[in-house]
Amino acid sequence: MPAIDLAQVRSQVSIEQVLTLLGFIPSRRNGHWLRGPCPVHRSPDPHSRDLWVDLLTHRYRCFKCHSAGRQLDLWAAANGLPVHAAAEDLCRRLAIPVPWLSSHRPTRTRK
């Protein structure tokens, strides 16, 4: 499996883009910090403030399920994917080229 330049994905994708794709609606905003329901454990209360997001550092943390990390980690955790697959999926959904590290793009097999 060809490798993906994860640092490049992180520099091209903001945590705001990830939150938008996840349908996140903050219940509280204070400057560049957001609080709201966690998309990882799918907080049932729309007014929940379990999830904390820092828009400047692209970091998040849930105080209930303890999921934490950056934007790519959030996408992976919320969709139950490994980071490599999450990076590829996120690039596809945002219509940006996947930054492959190998000289060849992967070939797809037809079924």
Short mmCIF file of N, CA, C and O in Angstrom, two decimals:
data_model
loop_
_atom_site.label_atom_id
_atom_site.label_comp_id
_atom_site.label_asym_id
_atom_site.label_seq_id
_atom_site.Cartn_x
_atom_site.Cartn_y
_atom_site.Cartn_z
N MET A 1 0.86 -1.18 0.00
CA MET A 1 0.00 0.00 0.00
C MET A 1 0.90 1.24 0.00
O MET A 1 1.75 1.39 0.87
N PRO A 2 0.70 2.14 -0.94
CA PRO A 2 1.51 3.36 -0.98
C PRO A 2 1.22 4.24 0.25
O PRO A 2 0.12 4.26 0.77
N ALA A 3 2.23 4.95 0.66
CA ALA A 3 2.10 5.82 1.83
C ALA A 3 1.53 7.18 1.44
O ALA A 3 1.69 7.64 0.31
N ILE A 4 0.88 7.80 2.39
CA ILE A 4 0.31 9.13 2.20
C ILE A 4 1.10 10.10 3.08
O ILE A 4 1.45 9.78 4.22
N ASP A 5 1.36 11.28 2.55
CA ASP A 5 2.04 12.32 3.31
C ASP A 5 1.01 12.94 4.26
O ASP A 5 0.29 13.87 3.90
N LEU A 6 0.94 12.39 5.47
CA LEU A 6 -0.07 12.83 6.43
C LEU A 6 0.14 14.28 6.85
O LEU A 6 -0.83 15.00 7.11
N ALA A 7 1.40 14.72 6.91
CA ALA A 7 1.67 16.12 7.28
C ALA A 7 1.07 17.06 6.24
O ALA A 7 0.53 18.11 6.58
N GLN A 8 1.13 16.67 4.99
CA GLN A 8 0.55 17.51 3.94
C GLN A 8 -0.97 17.53 4.03
O GLN A 8 -1.59 18.57 3.85
N VAL A 9 -1.57 16.39 4.33
CA VAL A 9 -3.04 16.35 4.51
C VAL A 9 -3.42 17.27 5.65
O VAL A 9 -4.35 18.07 5.53
N ARG A 10 -2.69 17.20 6.76
CA ARG A 10 -3.00 18.05 7.91
C ARG A 10 -2.83 19.53 7.59
O ARG A 10 -3.56 20.37 8.12
N SER A 11 -1.89 19.87 6.72
CA SER A 11 -1.70 21.28 6.38
C SER A 11 -2.75 21.78 5.38
O SER A 11 -3.02 22.97 5.32
N GLN A 12 -3.35 20.87 4.62
CA GLN A 12 -4.34 21.27 3.63
C GLN A 12 -5.77 21.27 4.15
O GLN A 12 -6.64 21.91 3.58
N VAL A 13 -6.02 20.53 5.21
CA VAL A 13 -7.38 20.36 5.73
C VAL A 13 -7.48 20.99 7.11
O VAL A 13 -6.69 20.67 7.99
N SER A 14 -8.47 21.84 7.30
CA SER A 14 -8.66 22.46 8.61
C SER A 14 -9.62 21.61 9.44
O SER A 14 -10.40 20.82 8.92
N ILE A 15 -9.56 21.82 10.73
CA ILE A 15 -10.49 21.10 11.60
C ILE A 15 -11.92 21.59 11.36
O ILE A 15 -12.88 20.85 11.52
N GLU A 16 -12.07 22.83 10.90
CA GLU A 16 -13.41 23.34 10.57
C GLU A 16 -14.03 22.56 9.41
O GLU A 16 -15.23 22.29 9.42
N GLN A 17 -13.21 22.21 8.43
CA GLN A 17 -13.72 21.42 7.31
C GLN A 17 -14.17 20.04 7.79
O GLN A 17 -15.22 19.55 7.36
N VAL A 18 -13.41 19.44 8.67
CA VAL A 18 -13.76 18.13 9.22
C VAL A 18 -15.06 18.23 10.02
O VAL A 18 -15.97 17.41 9.87
N LEU A 19 -15.17 19.26 10.86
CA LEU A 19 -16.39 19.44 11.66
C LEU A 19 -17.61 19.65 10.77
O LEU A 19 -18.69 19.12 11.05
N THR A 20 -17.44 20.39 9.67
CA THR A 20 -18.55 20.60 8.74
C THR A 20 -18.99 19.28 8.12
O THR A 20 -20.18 18.99 8.05
N LEU A 21 -18.03 18.47 7.67
CA LEU A 21 -18.36 17.17 7.09
C LEU A 21 -19.06 16.26 8.09
O LEU A 21 -19.90 15.45 7.72
N LEU A 22 -18.72 16.40 9.36
CA LEU A 22 -19.34 15.58 10.42
C LEU A 22 -20.69 16.13 10.88
O LEU A 22 -21.35 15.51 11.69
N GLY A 23 -21.08 17.30 10.37
CA GLY A 23 -22.35 17.89 10.77
C GLY A 23 -22.33 18.47 12.17
O GLY A 23 -23.37 18.60 12.81
N PHE A 24 -21.15 18.83 12.65
CA PHE A 24 -20.99 19.38 14.00
C PHE A 24 -21.60 20.77 14.09
O PHE A 24 -21.32 21.64 13.27
N ILE A 25 -22.43 20.97 15.09
CA ILE A 25 -23.02 22.29 15.38
C ILE A 25 -22.61 22.63 16.81
O ILE A 25 -23.05 21.97 17.76
N PRO A 26 -21.76 23.65 16.98
CA PRO A 26 -21.30 23.97 18.33
C PRO A 26 -22.43 24.50 19.20
O PRO A 26 -23.32 25.21 18.73
N SER A 27 -22.39 24.13 20.47
CA SER A 27 -23.38 24.66 21.41
C SER A 27 -22.84 25.91 22.09
O SER A 27 -23.60 26.66 22.70
N ARG A 28 -21.53 26.13 21.96
CA ARG A 28 -20.92 27.32 22.54
C ARG A 28 -19.66 27.68 21.76
O ARG A 28 -18.90 26.82 21.36
N ARG A 29 -19.47 28.98 21.57
CA ARG A 29 -18.27 29.47 20.88
C ARG A 29 -17.67 30.60 21.70
O ARG A 29 -18.38 31.50 22.15
N ASN A 30 -16.35 30.54 21.89
CA ASN A 30 -15.65 31.59 22.62
C ASN A 30 -14.36 31.86 21.85
O ASN A 30 -13.37 31.15 22.01
N GLY A 31 -14.38 32.87 20.98
CA GLY A 31 -13.23 33.18 20.15
C GLY A 31 -12.93 32.04 19.20
O GLY A 31 -13.78 31.64 18.41
N HIS A 32 -11.74 31.46 19.30
CA HIS A 32 -11.37 30.35 18.41
C HIS A 32 -11.61 28.99 19.05
O HIS A 32 -11.18 27.97 18.53
N TRP A 33 -12.32 28.95 20.17
CA TRP A 33 -12.67 27.69 20.83
C TRP A 33 -14.14 27.39 20.63
O TRP A 33 -15.00 28.25 20.76
N LEU A 34 -14.41 26.12 20.36
CA LEU A 34 -15.78 25.64 20.22
C LEU A 34 -16.03 24.55 21.25
O LEU A 34 -15.12 23.81 21.61
N ARG A 35 -17.27 24.46 21.71
CA ARG A 35 -17.72 23.36 22.57
C ARG A 35 -19.00 22.82 21.95
O ARG A 35 -19.78 23.57 21.37
N GLY A 36 -19.20 21.53 22.05
CA GLY A 36 -20.42 20.96 21.51
C GLY A 36 -20.47 19.46 21.68
O GLY A 36 -19.61 18.86 22.33
N PRO A 37 -21.48 18.83 21.06
CA PRO A 37 -21.64 17.38 21.17
C PRO A 37 -20.53 16.65 20.41
O PRO A 37 -20.11 17.09 19.35
N CYS A 38 -20.07 15.57 20.97
CA CYS A 38 -18.95 14.82 20.39
C CYS A 38 -19.42 13.92 19.24
O CYS A 38 -20.31 13.08 19.43
N PRO A 39 -18.83 14.07 18.04
CA PRO A 39 -19.19 13.20 16.92
C PRO A 39 -18.56 11.81 17.02
O PRO A 39 -18.96 10.91 16.30
N VAL A 40 -17.61 11.62 17.93
CA VAL A 40 -16.98 10.30 18.08
C VAL A 40 -17.91 9.36 18.83
O VAL A 40 -18.20 8.27 18.36
N HIS A 41 -18.39 9.77 19.99
CA HIS A 41 -19.32 8.91 20.74
C HIS A 41 -20.78 9.32 20.50
O HIS A 41 -21.68 8.75 21.09
N ARG A 42 -20.97 10.26 19.61
CA ARG A 42 -22.30 10.71 19.16
C ARG A 42 -23.19 11.12 20.34
O ARG A 42 -24.19 10.47 20.64
N SER A 43 -22.79 12.20 20.97
CA SER A 43 -23.56 12.74 22.10
C SER A 43 -25.02 12.92 21.69
O SER A 43 -25.30 13.55 20.68
N PRO A 44 -25.94 12.38 22.46
CA PRO A 44 -27.36 12.50 22.10
C PRO A 44 -27.94 13.90 22.35
O PRO A 44 -28.93 14.28 21.74
N ASP A 45 -27.32 14.67 23.23
CA ASP A 45 -27.83 16.00 23.59
C ASP A 45 -27.18 17.05 22.70
O ASP A 45 -25.96 17.25 22.76
N PRO A 46 -27.95 17.77 21.85
CA PRO A 46 -27.36 18.79 20.98
C PRO A 46 -26.76 19.97 21.75
O PRO A 46 -25.99 20.74 21.19
N HIS A 47 -27.10 20.10 23.02
CA HIS A 47 -26.56 21.19 23.85
C HIS A 47 -25.35 20.75 24.66
O HIS A 47 -24.83 21.51 25.47
N SER A 48 -24.92 19.52 24.44
CA SER A 48 -23.77 18.98 25.15
C SER A 48 -22.52 19.82 24.86
O SER A 48 -22.39 20.42 23.80
N ARG A 49 -21.63 19.86 25.83
CA ARG A 49 -20.35 20.56 25.65
C ARG A 49 -19.20 19.60 25.93
O ARG A 49 -18.17 19.99 26.43
N ASP A 50 -19.39 18.31 25.58
CA ASP A 50 -18.37 17.30 25.81
C ASP A 50 -17.11 17.56 24.98
O ASP A 50 -16.01 17.30 25.42
N LEU A 51 -17.30 18.03 23.75
CA LEU A 51 -16.18 18.20 22.84
C LEU A 51 -15.65 19.62 22.90
O LEU A 51 -16.41 20.58 22.84
N TRP A 52 -14.33 19.75 22.99
CA TRP A 52 -13.64 21.03 22.97
C TRP A 52 -12.80 21.05 21.72
O TRP A 52 -12.09 20.09 21.42
N VAL A 53 -12.87 22.14 20.94
CA VAL A 53 -12.11 22.28 19.70
C VAL A 53 -11.38 23.61 19.70
O VAL A 53 -11.98 24.64 19.99
N ASP A 54 -10.10 23.58 19.36
CA ASP A 54 -9.30 24.80 19.20
C ASP A 54 -9.07 24.98 17.71
O ASP A 54 -8.35 24.19 17.08
N LEU A 55 -9.70 25.99 17.12
CA LEU A 55 -9.62 26.21 15.69
C LEU A 55 -8.23 26.68 15.24
O LEU A 55 -7.87 26.49 14.07
N LEU A 56 -7.45 27.25 16.13
CA LEU A 56 -6.11 27.73 15.76
C LEU A 56 -5.09 26.59 15.67
O LEU A 56 -4.24 26.58 14.78
N THR A 57 -5.15 25.67 16.60
CA THR A 57 -4.18 24.57 16.62
C THR A 57 -4.71 23.31 15.95
O THR A 57 -3.99 22.32 15.83
N HIS A 58 -5.98 23.32 15.53
CA HIS A 58 -6.64 22.18 14.88
C HIS A 58 -6.66 20.96 15.81
O HIS A 58 -6.49 19.83 15.38
N ARG A 59 -6.87 21.20 17.09
CA ARG A 59 -6.91 20.12 18.08
C ARG A 59 -8.31 20.00 18.68
O ARG A 59 -9.05 20.97 18.76
N TYR A 60 -8.61 18.79 19.11
CA TYR A 60 -9.89 18.55 19.77
C TYR A 60 -9.68 17.60 20.95
O TYR A 60 -8.67 16.90 21.03
N ARG A 61 -10.64 17.60 21.85
CA ARG A 61 -10.64 16.66 22.98
C ARG A 61 -12.07 16.50 23.47
O ARG A 61 -12.79 17.47 23.63
N CYS A 62 -12.45 15.26 23.70
CA CYS A 62 -13.75 14.98 24.29
C CYS A 62 -13.52 14.61 25.75
O CYS A 62 -12.72 13.74 26.06
N PHE A 63 -14.23 15.29 26.62
CA PHE A 63 -14.07 15.05 28.05
C PHE A 63 -14.90 13.88 28.54
O PHE A 63 -14.79 13.49 29.70
N LYS A 64 -15.69 13.29 27.64
CA LYS A 64 -16.49 12.13 28.04
C LYS A 64 -15.86 10.83 27.54
O LYS A 64 -15.62 9.92 28.32
N CYS A 65 -15.58 10.75 26.22
CA CYS A 65 -15.01 9.51 25.68
C CYS A 65 -13.49 9.55 25.59
O CYS A 65 -12.86 8.56 25.23
N HIS A 66 -12.90 10.70 25.91
CA HIS A 66 -11.45 10.90 25.97
C HIS A 66 -10.75 10.80 24.61
O HIS A 66 -9.54 10.64 24.56
N SER A 67 -11.50 10.90 23.53
CA SER A 67 -10.89 10.96 22.21
C SER A 67 -10.22 12.33 22.08
O SER A 67 -10.75 13.34 22.53
N ALA A 68 -9.02 12.35 21.49
CA ALA A 68 -8.29 13.61 21.36
C ALA A 68 -7.32 13.52 20.20
O ALA A 68 -6.93 12.43 19.78
N GLY A 69 -6.93 14.68 19.67
CA GLY A 69 -5.95 14.70 18.60
C GLY A 69 -6.16 15.90 17.70
O GLY A 69 -6.65 16.94 18.13
N ARG A 70 -5.80 15.72 16.44
CA ARG A 70 -5.95 16.77 15.44
C ARG A 70 -7.04 16.38 14.46
O ARG A 70 -7.71 15.37 14.63
N GLN A 71 -7.19 17.19 13.42
CA GLN A 71 -8.30 17.02 12.50
C GLN A 71 -8.37 15.64 11.86
O GLN A 71 -9.44 15.06 11.73
N LEU A 72 -7.24 15.09 11.46
CA LEU A 72 -7.24 13.77 10.83
C LEU A 72 -7.62 12.69 11.83
O LEU A 72 -8.33 11.74 11.49
N ASP A 73 -7.18 12.85 13.07
CA ASP A 73 -7.54 11.90 14.12
C ASP A 73 -9.04 11.94 14.40
O ASP A 73 -9.66 10.90 14.65
N LEU A 74 -9.63 13.13 14.36
CA LEU A 74 -11.07 13.27 14.58
C LEU A 74 -11.85 12.55 13.48
O LEU A 74 -12.79 11.82 13.76
N TRP A 75 -11.44 12.75 12.22
CA TRP A 75 -12.13 12.09 11.11
C TRP A 75 -12.01 10.57 11.24
O TRP A 75 -12.99 9.85 11.06
N ALA A 76 -10.82 10.09 11.59
CA ALA A 76 -10.60 8.65 11.75
C ALA A 76 -11.46 8.09 12.88
O ALA A 76 -12.12 7.06 12.71
N ALA A 77 -11.46 8.76 14.03
CA ALA A 77 -12.22 8.27 15.19
C ALA A 77 -13.72 8.30 14.93
O ALA A 77 -14.43 7.35 15.28
N ALA A 78 -14.22 9.36 14.33
CA ALA A 78 -15.66 9.50 14.10
C ALA A 78 -16.18 8.50 13.07
O ALA A 78 -17.35 8.14 13.10
N ASN A 79 -15.30 8.06 12.18
CA ASN A 79 -15.73 7.13 11.12
C ASN A 79 -15.19 5.72 11.31
O ASN A 79 -15.41 4.86 10.45
N GLY A 80 -14.49 5.47 12.41
CA GLY A 80 -13.98 4.14 12.70
C GLY A 80 -12.97 3.65 11.67
O GLY A 80 -12.98 2.48 11.29
N LEU A 81 -12.10 4.55 11.22
CA LEU A 81 -11.11 4.21 10.20
C LEU A 81 -9.70 4.33 10.75
O LEU A 81 -9.44 5.15 11.63
N PRO A 82 -8.76 3.55 10.18
CA PRO A 82 -7.36 3.81 10.52
C PRO A 82 -6.95 5.14 9.87
O PRO A 82 -7.58 5.60 8.92
N VAL A 83 -5.89 5.75 10.36
CA VAL A 83 -5.50 7.10 9.91
C VAL A 83 -5.21 7.13 8.40
O VAL A 83 -5.61 8.07 7.72
N HIS A 84 -4.56 6.11 7.87
CA HIS A 84 -4.24 6.08 6.43
C HIS A 84 -5.53 6.12 5.60
O HIS A 84 -5.66 6.93 4.68
N ALA A 85 -6.48 5.27 5.93
CA ALA A 85 -7.75 5.24 5.20
C ALA A 85 -8.53 6.52 5.42
O ALA A 85 -9.20 7.02 4.50
N ALA A 86 -8.45 7.08 6.63
CA ALA A 86 -9.15 8.34 6.92
C ALA A 86 -8.59 9.48 6.09
O ALA A 86 -9.35 10.31 5.58
N ALA A 87 -7.27 9.52 5.91
CA ALA A 87 -6.64 10.57 5.10
C ALA A 87 -7.10 10.48 3.66
O ALA A 87 -7.46 11.48 3.03
N GLU A 88 -7.11 9.27 3.12
CA GLU A 88 -7.54 9.06 1.73
C GLU A 88 -9.02 9.44 1.57
O GLU A 88 -9.40 10.13 0.63
N ASP A 89 -9.86 9.00 2.50
CA ASP A 89 -11.29 9.29 2.46
C ASP A 89 -11.55 10.79 2.57
O ASP A 89 -12.36 11.35 1.83
N LEU A 90 -10.87 11.44 3.47
CA LEU A 90 -11.05 12.88 3.68
C LEU A 90 -10.64 13.67 2.44
O LEU A 90 -11.36 14.59 2.03
N CYS A 91 -9.53 13.31 1.84
CA CYS A 91 -9.10 13.99 0.60
C CYS A 91 -10.14 13.82 -0.50
O CYS A 91 -10.48 14.76 -1.21
N ARG A 92 -10.66 12.61 -0.63
CA ARG A 92 -11.69 12.35 -1.65
C ARG A 92 -12.94 13.20 -1.41
O ARG A 92 -13.48 13.79 -2.33
N ARG A 93 -13.38 13.24 -0.18
CA ARG A 93 -14.61 13.99 0.14
C ARG A 93 -14.44 15.49 -0.05
O ARG A 93 -15.40 16.19 -0.35
N LEU A 94 -13.22 15.99 0.17
CA LEU A 94 -12.97 17.42 0.00
C LEU A 94 -12.45 17.76 -1.40
O LEU A 94 -12.13 18.91 -1.67
N ALA A 95 -12.38 16.76 -2.26
CA ALA A 95 -11.95 16.93 -3.66
C ALA A 95 -10.56 17.56 -3.76
O ALA A 95 -10.33 18.46 -4.56
N ILE A 96 -9.65 17.07 -2.91
CA ILE A 96 -8.26 17.51 -3.02
C ILE A 96 -7.42 16.27 -3.35
O ILE A 96 -7.77 15.15 -2.96
N PRO A 97 -6.34 16.44 -4.11
CA PRO A 97 -5.52 15.29 -4.47
C PRO A 97 -4.89 14.63 -3.23
O PRO A 97 -4.45 15.32 -2.32
N VAL A 98 -4.87 13.31 -3.24
CA VAL A 98 -4.24 12.58 -2.15
C VAL A 98 -2.72 12.71 -2.34
O VAL A 98 -2.20 12.38 -3.40
N PRO A 99 -2.00 13.21 -1.33
CA PRO A 99 -0.55 13.39 -1.47
C PRO A 99 0.22 12.08 -1.23
O PRO A 99 0.71 11.81 -0.15
N TRP A 100 0.31 11.26 -2.27
CA TRP A 100 1.01 9.98 -2.18
C TRP A 100 2.51 10.21 -2.06
O TRP A 100 3.06 11.10 -2.70
N LEU A 101 3.19 9.42 -1.27
CA LEU A 101 4.63 9.53 -1.13
C LEU A 101 5.38 8.70 -2.18
O LEU A 101 6.49 9.02 -2.54
N SER A 102 4.75 7.65 -2.68
CA SER A 102 5.40 6.85 -3.71
C SER A 102 5.25 7.53 -5.07
O SER A 102 4.44 8.43 -5.26
N SER A 103 6.03 7.10 -6.03
CA SER A 103 6.00 7.73 -7.35
C SER A 103 4.80 7.31 -8.18
O SER A 103 4.49 7.93 -9.19
N HIS A 104 4.12 6.25 -7.77
CA HIS A 104 2.96 5.77 -8.53
C HIS A 104 1.70 5.84 -7.68
O HIS A 104 1.73 5.54 -6.51
N ARG A 105 0.64 6.21 -8.32
CA ARG A 105 -0.66 6.17 -7.64
C ARG A 105 -1.12 4.74 -7.60
O ARG A 105 -0.79 3.95 -8.48
N PRO A 106 -1.91 4.37 -6.63
CA PRO A 106 -2.38 2.98 -6.56
C PRO A 106 -3.31 2.68 -7.72
O PRO A 106 -4.05 3.53 -8.19
N THR A 107 -3.23 1.46 -8.19
CA THR A 107 -4.14 1.04 -9.26
C THR A 107 -5.33 0.38 -8.60
O THR A 107 -5.21 -0.32 -7.61
N ARG A 108 -6.45 0.61 -9.16
CA ARG A 108 -7.67 0.02 -8.62
C ARG A 108 -8.00 -1.24 -9.40
O ARG A 108 -7.91 -1.26 -10.61
N THR A 109 -8.40 -2.24 -8.69
CA THR A 109 -8.81 -3.47 -9.35
C THR A 109 -10.30 -3.41 -9.59
O THR A 109 -11.06 -2.90 -8.78
N ARG A 110 -10.68 -3.90 -10.73
CA ARG A 110 -12.12 -3.90 -11.06
C ARG A 110 -12.71 -5.23 -10.67
O ARG A 110 -12.10 -6.26 -10.80
N LYS A 111 -13.93 -5.14 -10.19
CA LYS A 111 -14.63 -6.36 -9.76
C LYS A 111 -15.52 -6.85 -10.88
O LYS A 111 -16.05 -6.19 -11.66
#
